[in-house]
């Protein structure tokens, strides 16, 4: 790369409205990591069409997501924030890697099994080879680390297997990426059923805090959060609701669980839930304000999109040409 920082790659889909879970589990960590690594943060729109999308809606959401990356604190001049569809190397490398991936490996992917059950009317080949595209995303930039949630670990493992297999045949072409799993706030649970992950696709809007919820709605949802019949604010597995609220509180305030438990010692659930709601609302307010301002500045966002696509293309092409040469494609004539 251009400096000696290690390369980090991650991506998010622009499907659904982002929740506090996506923010605390991913985006907020991305901001923290952006000092230490050379970061590529992609809006993975190629992945999105493995499920049928409304075109206008997808385009709008993709732009909102990229804008949100910036609003959340990612500096678009230091981090490469771009659309996957603007860098054709993703699709080209994905094709090549398809030829180095076995059907049996893809058959074992639990997300494929889940998604094909959920979308039984559209089990397309893209859904099946989704992990190969993800491998291409990561390997295209010679990424050293990939921050992922636990649900994407299997995809990262297959990425490593594919890279290793390719390297075994052709020499050291790809950097083998390592997963990066965040310390706290890795998994935020539903406010209505704290045994389930907070999800953008939950039908009950009270289950999730959406990043664009106004402060009143945020506080209201926390007040309604399902806890348990007890009184004590303790961090234990048999109090999943309280545990989830403590996780949220600590991730935002950067306090330890012990500190938080002490702070709320002797206080009721009502007071506790209100405090968590307020902390979240206060934390999201500046992000929401920046998002509002940025959304109005079309020329600025357009410039970011253009410059970063160029930057991503430059690095992607370097890897792609090397790979094409290794597998035996003819050299380009200049
Ligand atoms: N599949 C990931 C998800 O749904 C998104 C993704 C696509 C990704 N390509 C990636 C994440 C590469 C990390 C690295 O969450």
XYZ file of C-alpha atoms and ligand atoms in Angstrom:
349
model
C 0.000 0.000 0.000
C 0.973 3.615 0.002
C 2.169 3.517 3.601
C 3.179 0.706 5.898
C -0.170 0.393 7.607
C -1.919 -2.936 7.433
C -4.928 -3.173 5.160
C -8.422 -3.591 6.545
C -11.502 -4.408 4.491
C -15.132 -4.548 5.489
C -18.499 -4.032 3.913
C -22.141 -3.616 4.687
C -25.280 -4.167 2.713
C -27.605 -1.295 1.996
C -30.686 -3.383 2.625
C -33.066 -2.383 5.380
C -32.694 0.513 7.764
C -29.536 0.364 9.825
C -30.033 -0.352 13.495
C -28.183 0.402 16.667
C -26.936 -3.184 16.403
C -25.227 -2.476 13.073
C -23.831 0.746 14.458
C -22.431 -0.563 17.739
C -21.471 -3.933 16.297
C -19.724 -2.599 13.221
C -19.720 1.029 12.171
C -18.546 2.471 15.492
C -15.667 -0.022 15.573
C -14.768 0.865 12.005
C -14.229 4.434 13.103
C -11.934 3.314 15.920
C -9.949 1.062 13.595
C -9.517 3.703 10.931
C -6.491 5.304 12.619
C -4.516 2.139 12.809
C -5.265 0.580 9.416
C -5.475 1.510 5.769
C -9.233 0.975 5.464
C -11.550 0.035 2.633
C -15.193 0.263 3.641
C -17.458 -0.879 0.888
C -21.187 -0.618 0.260
C -21.656 -4.137 -1.079
C -24.410 -3.620 -3.610
C -23.435 -6.660 -5.707
C -24.252 -8.800 -2.687
C -27.603 -7.075 -2.252
C -29.080 -8.311 -5.518
C -28.825 -11.944 -4.411
C -32.210 -11.030 -2.972
C -34.709 -9.252 -5.196
C -34.501 -5.475 -4.704
C -36.479 -2.478 -5.803
C -33.960 -0.618 -8.016
C -34.777 2.946 -6.943
C -34.875 1.907 -3.325
C -31.539 0.083 -3.525
C -29.870 3.088 -5.146
C -31.211 5.420 -2.475
C -30.228 3.143 0.372
C -26.738 2.648 -0.998
C -26.202 6.386 -1.085
C -27.623 6.808 2.397
C -25.321 4.114 3.709
C -22.253 5.707 2.197
C -23.332 9.054 3.630
C -23.840 7.415 6.992
C -20.299 6.015 6.929
C -19.100 9.619 6.825
C -21.685 10.893 9.323
C -20.583 8.218 11.793
C -17.084 9.648 11.724
C -15.154 7.956 8.912
C -12.959 10.502 7.170
C -13.566 9.963 3.432
C -10.140 11.326 2.543
C -8.380 8.779 4.735
C -10.707 5.796 4.346
C -11.756 4.419 1.007
C -15.566 4.550 1.101
C -17.040 3.260 -2.137
C -19.649 1.185 -3.943
C -18.732 -2.375 -4.859
C -20.479 -1.949 -8.231
C -18.108 0.886 -9.155
C -15.103 -1.418 -9.038
C -15.506 -4.155 -11.637
C -12.565 -6.081 -10.187
C -14.885 -7.498 -7.515
C -16.951 -9.346 -10.105
C -13.935 -10.322 -12.215
C -11.960 -11.784 -9.331
C -15.094 -13.448 -8.055
C -15.433 -15.354 -11.341
C -11.858 -16.594 -11.156
C -12.237 -17.638 -7.516
C -15.449 -19.486 -8.382
C -13.233 -21.825 -10.345
C -11.193 -22.504 -7.201
C -14.133 -23.146 -4.893
C -15.928 -26.456 -4.499
C -19.686 -26.942 -4.541
C -19.317 -29.016 -1.385
C -17.713 -26.126 0.466
C -20.486 -23.739 -0.505
C -23.111 -26.316 0.376
C -21.939 -26.216 3.960
C -22.497 -22.481 4.410
C -25.133 -21.984 7.067
C -26.128 -18.546 5.768
C -26.926 -20.046 2.371
C -29.147 -22.632 4.041
C -30.906 -19.949 6.099
C -31.384 -17.584 3.198
C -32.619 -20.243 0.816
C -35.232 -21.211 3.353
C -36.276 -17.607 3.767
C -36.364 -16.929 0.025
C -37.474 -20.323 -1.240
C -38.930 -18.764 -4.401
C -35.564 -17.308 -5.462
C -32.683 -19.633 -4.685
C -30.403 -18.191 -7.341
C -26.806 -19.081 -8.158
C -25.656 -15.726 -6.779
C -26.988 -16.614 -3.373
C -24.988 -19.829 -3.563
C -21.728 -18.183 -4.632
C -22.168 -15.179 -2.320
C -19.208 -16.270 -0.148
C -16.938 -16.336 -3.202
C -17.810 -12.732 -3.985
C -17.048 -11.892 -0.392
C -13.695 -13.646 -0.724
C -13.005 -11.572 -3.833
C -13.847 -8.363 -1.932
C -11.332 -9.169 0.738
C -8.540 -10.651 -1.386
C -8.725 -7.924 -4.025
C -7.126 -5.476 -1.602
C -4.628 -7.911 -0.069
C -6.416 -7.316 3.228
C -4.698 -8.230 6.455
C -7.713 -7.904 8.727
C -11.453 -8.091 8.332
C -13.751 -6.961 11.112
C -16.769 -9.253 10.958
C -19.598 -10.356 13.157
C -19.799 -13.929 14.296
C -22.398 -14.648 11.589
C -19.799 -13.933 8.879
C -16.985 -16.012 10.365
C -17.736 -19.004 8.186
C -17.421 -16.777 5.119
C -14.081 -15.506 6.321
C -12.880 -19.051 6.840
C -13.793 -20.058 3.307
C -11.999 -16.900 2.098
C -8.851 -18.075 3.826
C -9.248 -21.574 2.368
C -9.693 -20.245 -1.163
C -6.697 -17.908 -0.820
C -4.526 -20.669 0.577
C -5.558 -23.036 -2.202
C -4.754 -20.437 -4.848
C -1.406 -19.632 -3.238
C -0.521 -23.319 -3.080
C -0.899 -23.562 -6.822
C 0.487 -20.185 -7.977
C 2.807 -18.944 -5.235
C 2.191 -16.108 -2.807
C -0.481 -14.135 -4.597
C -2.927 -13.345 -1.809
C -2.441 -12.110 1.729
C -4.272 -14.475 4.068
C -6.735 -12.309 6.025
C -7.324 -12.555 9.751
C -10.696 -11.914 11.381
C -11.006 -9.004 13.748
C -13.676 -9.481 16.380
C -14.525 -6.401 18.424
C -14.300 -6.450 22.203
C -17.626 -5.081 23.374
C -20.957 -4.524 21.755
C -20.268 -7.244 19.229
C -23.840 -8.449 19.404
C -26.793 -6.267 20.300
C -30.033 -8.111 20.931
C -33.670 -7.265 20.180
C -35.340 -5.010 22.752
C -38.484 -7.129 22.612
C -36.852 -10.561 22.627
C -33.330 -10.349 24.035
C -32.550 -13.913 22.979
C -32.713 -12.787 19.319
C -30.269 -10.506 17.510
C -31.446 -6.925 16.855
C -32.258 -7.085 13.173
C -33.042 -4.624 10.394
C -35.693 -7.025 9.153
C -37.629 -7.447 12.417
C -41.321 -6.733 11.801
C -41.800 -5.198 15.240
C -40.339 -1.668 15.133
C -40.085 -1.656 18.926
C -37.498 -4.440 18.731
C -34.893 -2.284 17.048
C -33.466 1.172 17.430
C -33.004 2.584 13.947
C -30.131 4.992 13.534
C -32.473 7.681 12.291
C -35.061 7.286 15.076
C -35.657 10.619 16.763
C -34.629 10.980 20.417
C -38.197 10.619 21.708
C -38.716 7.375 19.816
C -35.406 6.047 21.111
C -36.242 6.783 24.732
C -39.756 5.378 24.291
C -38.437 2.103 22.826
C -35.968 1.680 25.667
C -38.694 2.337 28.240
C -40.672 -0.485 26.634
C -37.715 -2.849 26.419
C -38.492 -6.330 27.722
C -36.551 -7.183 30.864
C -37.594 -9.695 33.511
C -39.702 -9.792 36.622
C -36.781 -9.223 38.995
C -35.531 -5.956 40.419
C -31.776 -6.185 40.372
C -29.535 -4.791 37.663
C -27.041 -7.582 37.185
C -25.010 -8.823 34.253
C -25.992 -12.486 34.037
C -27.213 -14.889 31.373
C -30.514 -15.461 33.129
C -31.283 -11.741 32.733
C -30.755 -11.408 28.965
C -32.758 -8.174 28.709
C -30.794 -6.379 31.428
C -27.570 -7.823 30.085
C -28.295 -6.444 26.622
C -29.098 -3.000 28.036
C -25.883 -3.030 30.044
C -23.961 -3.996 26.905
C -25.479 -1.087 25.010
C -24.849 1.317 27.878
C -21.237 0.252 28.332
C -20.398 0.284 24.641
C -21.599 3.843 24.342
C -20.257 5.253 27.602
C -17.069 3.142 27.430
C -17.647 2.177 31.055
C -16.937 -1.322 32.288
C -19.830 -3.579 33.261
C -18.693 -3.395 36.899
C -18.826 0.390 36.854
C -22.281 0.392 35.316
C -23.650 -2.210 37.718
C -22.356 -0.133 40.628
C -23.820 3.048 39.211
C -27.317 1.534 39.024
C -27.111 -0.383 42.287
C -30.412 -0.009 44.138
C -32.109 1.762 41.216
C -35.233 0.404 39.530
C -35.566 -0.974 36.023
C -37.561 2.090 34.934
C -34.822 4.500 35.867
C -32.174 2.259 34.318
C -34.003 1.910 31.010
C -34.521 5.646 30.812
C -30.821 6.256 31.425
C -29.832 3.848 28.649
C -32.332 5.450 26.277
C -30.970 8.911 26.951
C -27.371 7.880 26.507
C -28.212 6.313 23.145
C -30.280 9.291 21.982
C -27.492 11.714 22.955
C -24.884 9.619 21.227
C -26.819 9.327 17.974
C -27.915 12.965 17.801
C -24.664 14.357 16.301
C -24.497 11.462 13.820
C -28.050 12.223 12.728
C -27.280 15.917 12.399
C -24.190 15.293 10.284
C -26.162 12.883 8.161
C -28.791 15.576 7.564
C -26.187 18.141 6.548
C -24.202 15.767 4.334
C -27.322 14.550 2.549
C -27.943 18.077 1.358
C -24.425 18.469 -0.030
C -24.764 16.537 -3.264
C -21.553 17.844 -4.839
C -19.474 16.856 -1.823
C -20.817 13.299 -1.666
C -20.506 12.922 -5.444
C -16.856 13.952 -5.208
C -16.196 11.377 -2.498
C -17.864 8.672 -4.572
C -15.796 9.492 -7.627
C -12.412 9.866 -5.903
C -12.783 6.785 -3.763
C -13.944 4.595 -6.645
C -10.794 5.637 -8.489
C -8.627 4.832 -5.517
C -10.281 1.440 -4.983
C -9.994 0.663 -8.695
C -6.309 1.402 -8.660
C -5.537 -1.131 -5.919
C -8.062 -3.678 -7.179
C -6.581 -3.641 -10.665
C -3.111 -4.305 -9.299
C -4.230 -7.557 -7.679
C -6.484 -8.507 -10.564
C -3.764 -8.204 -13.205
C -1.454 -10.352 -11.127
C -4.124 -13.023 -10.724
C -5.054 -12.948 -14.419
C -1.416 -13.442 -15.358
C -1.051 -16.354 -12.910
C -4.041 -18.264 -14.277
C -2.838 -17.813 -17.852
C -4.863 -15.007 -19.397
C -2.997 -13.214 -22.195
C -1.243 -9.930 -21.409
C -2.968 -6.739 -22.459
C -1.467 -4.928 -25.415
C -0.851 -1.269 -24.665
N -21.609 -10.482 3.833
C -21.411 -9.368 4.730
C -22.672 -9.154 5.558
O -23.756 -9.413 5.082
C -21.081 -8.102 4.000
C -19.789 -8.233 3.259
C -19.628 -8.392 1.915
C -18.493 -8.217 3.821
N -18.329 -8.468 1.609
C -17.595 -8.371 2.742
C -18.018 -8.090 5.134
C -16.226 -8.427 2.959
C -16.639 -8.145 5.328
C -15.754 -8.319 4.252
O -22.559 -8.685 6.668
